[in-house]
C-alpha positions as YAML, in Angstrom:
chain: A
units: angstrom
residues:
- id: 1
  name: UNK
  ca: [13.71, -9.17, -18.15]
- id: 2
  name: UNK
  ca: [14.68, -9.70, -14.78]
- id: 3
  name: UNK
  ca: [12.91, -9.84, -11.49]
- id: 4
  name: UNK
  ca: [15.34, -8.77, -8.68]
- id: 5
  name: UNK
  ca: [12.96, -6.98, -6.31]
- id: 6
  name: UNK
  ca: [15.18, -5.38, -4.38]
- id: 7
  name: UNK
  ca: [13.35, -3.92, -1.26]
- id: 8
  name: UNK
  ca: [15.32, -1.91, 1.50]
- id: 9
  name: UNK
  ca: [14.98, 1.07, 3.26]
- id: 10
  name: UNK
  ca: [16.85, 4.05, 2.66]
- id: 11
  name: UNK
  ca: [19.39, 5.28, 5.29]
- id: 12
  name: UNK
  ca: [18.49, 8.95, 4.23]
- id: 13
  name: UNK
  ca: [14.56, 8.76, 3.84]
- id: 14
  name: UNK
  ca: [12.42, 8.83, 0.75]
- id: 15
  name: UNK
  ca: [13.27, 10.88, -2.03]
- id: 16
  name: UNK
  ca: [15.63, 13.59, -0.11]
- id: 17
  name: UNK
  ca: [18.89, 13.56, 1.59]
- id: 18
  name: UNK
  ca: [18.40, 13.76, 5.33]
- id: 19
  name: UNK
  ca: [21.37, 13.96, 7.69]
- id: 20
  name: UNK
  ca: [21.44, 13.35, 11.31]
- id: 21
  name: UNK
  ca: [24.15, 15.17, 12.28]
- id: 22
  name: UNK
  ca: [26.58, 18.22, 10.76]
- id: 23
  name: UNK
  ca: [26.81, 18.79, 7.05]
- id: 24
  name: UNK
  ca: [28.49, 15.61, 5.48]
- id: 25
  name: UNK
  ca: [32.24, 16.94, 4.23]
- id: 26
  name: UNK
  ca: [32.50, 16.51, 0.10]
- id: 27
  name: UNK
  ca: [33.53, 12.90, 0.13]
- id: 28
  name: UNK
  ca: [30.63, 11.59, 2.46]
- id: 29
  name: UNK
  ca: [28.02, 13.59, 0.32]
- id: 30
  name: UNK
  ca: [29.68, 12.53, -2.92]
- id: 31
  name: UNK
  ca: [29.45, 9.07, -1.65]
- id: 32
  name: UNK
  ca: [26.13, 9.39, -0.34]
- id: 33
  name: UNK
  ca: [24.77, 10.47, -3.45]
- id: 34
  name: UNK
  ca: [26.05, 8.13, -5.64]
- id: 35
  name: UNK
  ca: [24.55, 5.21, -3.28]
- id: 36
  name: UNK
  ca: [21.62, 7.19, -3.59]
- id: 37
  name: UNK
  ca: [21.69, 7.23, -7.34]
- id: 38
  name: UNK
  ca: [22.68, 3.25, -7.42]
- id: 39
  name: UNK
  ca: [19.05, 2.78, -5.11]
- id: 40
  name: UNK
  ca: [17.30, 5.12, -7.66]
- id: 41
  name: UNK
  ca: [18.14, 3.49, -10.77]
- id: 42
  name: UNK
  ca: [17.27, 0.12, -9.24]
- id: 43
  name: UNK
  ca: [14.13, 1.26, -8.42]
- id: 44
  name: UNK
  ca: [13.47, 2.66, -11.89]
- id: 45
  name: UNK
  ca: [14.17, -0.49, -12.93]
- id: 46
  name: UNK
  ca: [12.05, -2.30, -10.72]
- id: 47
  name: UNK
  ca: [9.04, 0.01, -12.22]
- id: 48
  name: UNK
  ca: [10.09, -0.99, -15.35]
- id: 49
  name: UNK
  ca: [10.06, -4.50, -14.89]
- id: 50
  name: UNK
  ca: [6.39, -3.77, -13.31]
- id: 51
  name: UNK
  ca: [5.46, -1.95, -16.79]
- id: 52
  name: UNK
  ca: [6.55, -4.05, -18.78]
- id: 53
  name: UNK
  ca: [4.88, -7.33, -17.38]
- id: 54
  name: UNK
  ca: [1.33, -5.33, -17.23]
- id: 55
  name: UNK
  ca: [2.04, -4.39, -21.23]
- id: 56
  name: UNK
  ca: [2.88, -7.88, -21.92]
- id: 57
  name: UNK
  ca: [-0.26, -9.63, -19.98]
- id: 58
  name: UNK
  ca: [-2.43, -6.96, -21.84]
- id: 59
  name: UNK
  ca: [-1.07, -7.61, -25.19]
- id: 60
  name: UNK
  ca: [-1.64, -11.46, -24.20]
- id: 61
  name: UNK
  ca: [-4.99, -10.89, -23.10]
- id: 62
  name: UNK
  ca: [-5.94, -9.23, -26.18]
- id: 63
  name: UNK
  ca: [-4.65, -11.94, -28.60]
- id: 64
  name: UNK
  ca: [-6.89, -14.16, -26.79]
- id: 65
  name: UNK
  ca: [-9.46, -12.17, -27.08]
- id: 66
  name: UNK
  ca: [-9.72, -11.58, -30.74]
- id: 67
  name: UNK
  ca: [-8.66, -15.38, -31.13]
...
């Protein structure tokens, strides 16, 4: 498990694309997105991390409990 919290704001808001600006051309948007993705998945795994540390103080707490 791993705890790299990695907190920064997104240069195209929360969740959607926003551009300030014309329409991106295909290579800005391609790149954009994929950056996007990258920020995505390190979120999702930044949930995960949070899941799984709740499941495994719960699973601790009821060993104890039934020790």
């Amino acid at each position: 498990m791993h705890h790299h919290h990695h907190h920064h704001r997104h240069p195209y808001g929360r969740g959607r694309l926003h551009f300030r600006g014309p329409f991106p051309n295909r290579q800005d948007l391609l790149e954009r997105l994929e950056n996007y993705r990258r920020d995505l998945e390190q979120e999702l795994a930044d949930v995960s991390d949070v899941i799984e540390h709740l499941r495994d103080r719960d699973a601790a707490a009821v060993q104890h409990e039934q020790a």
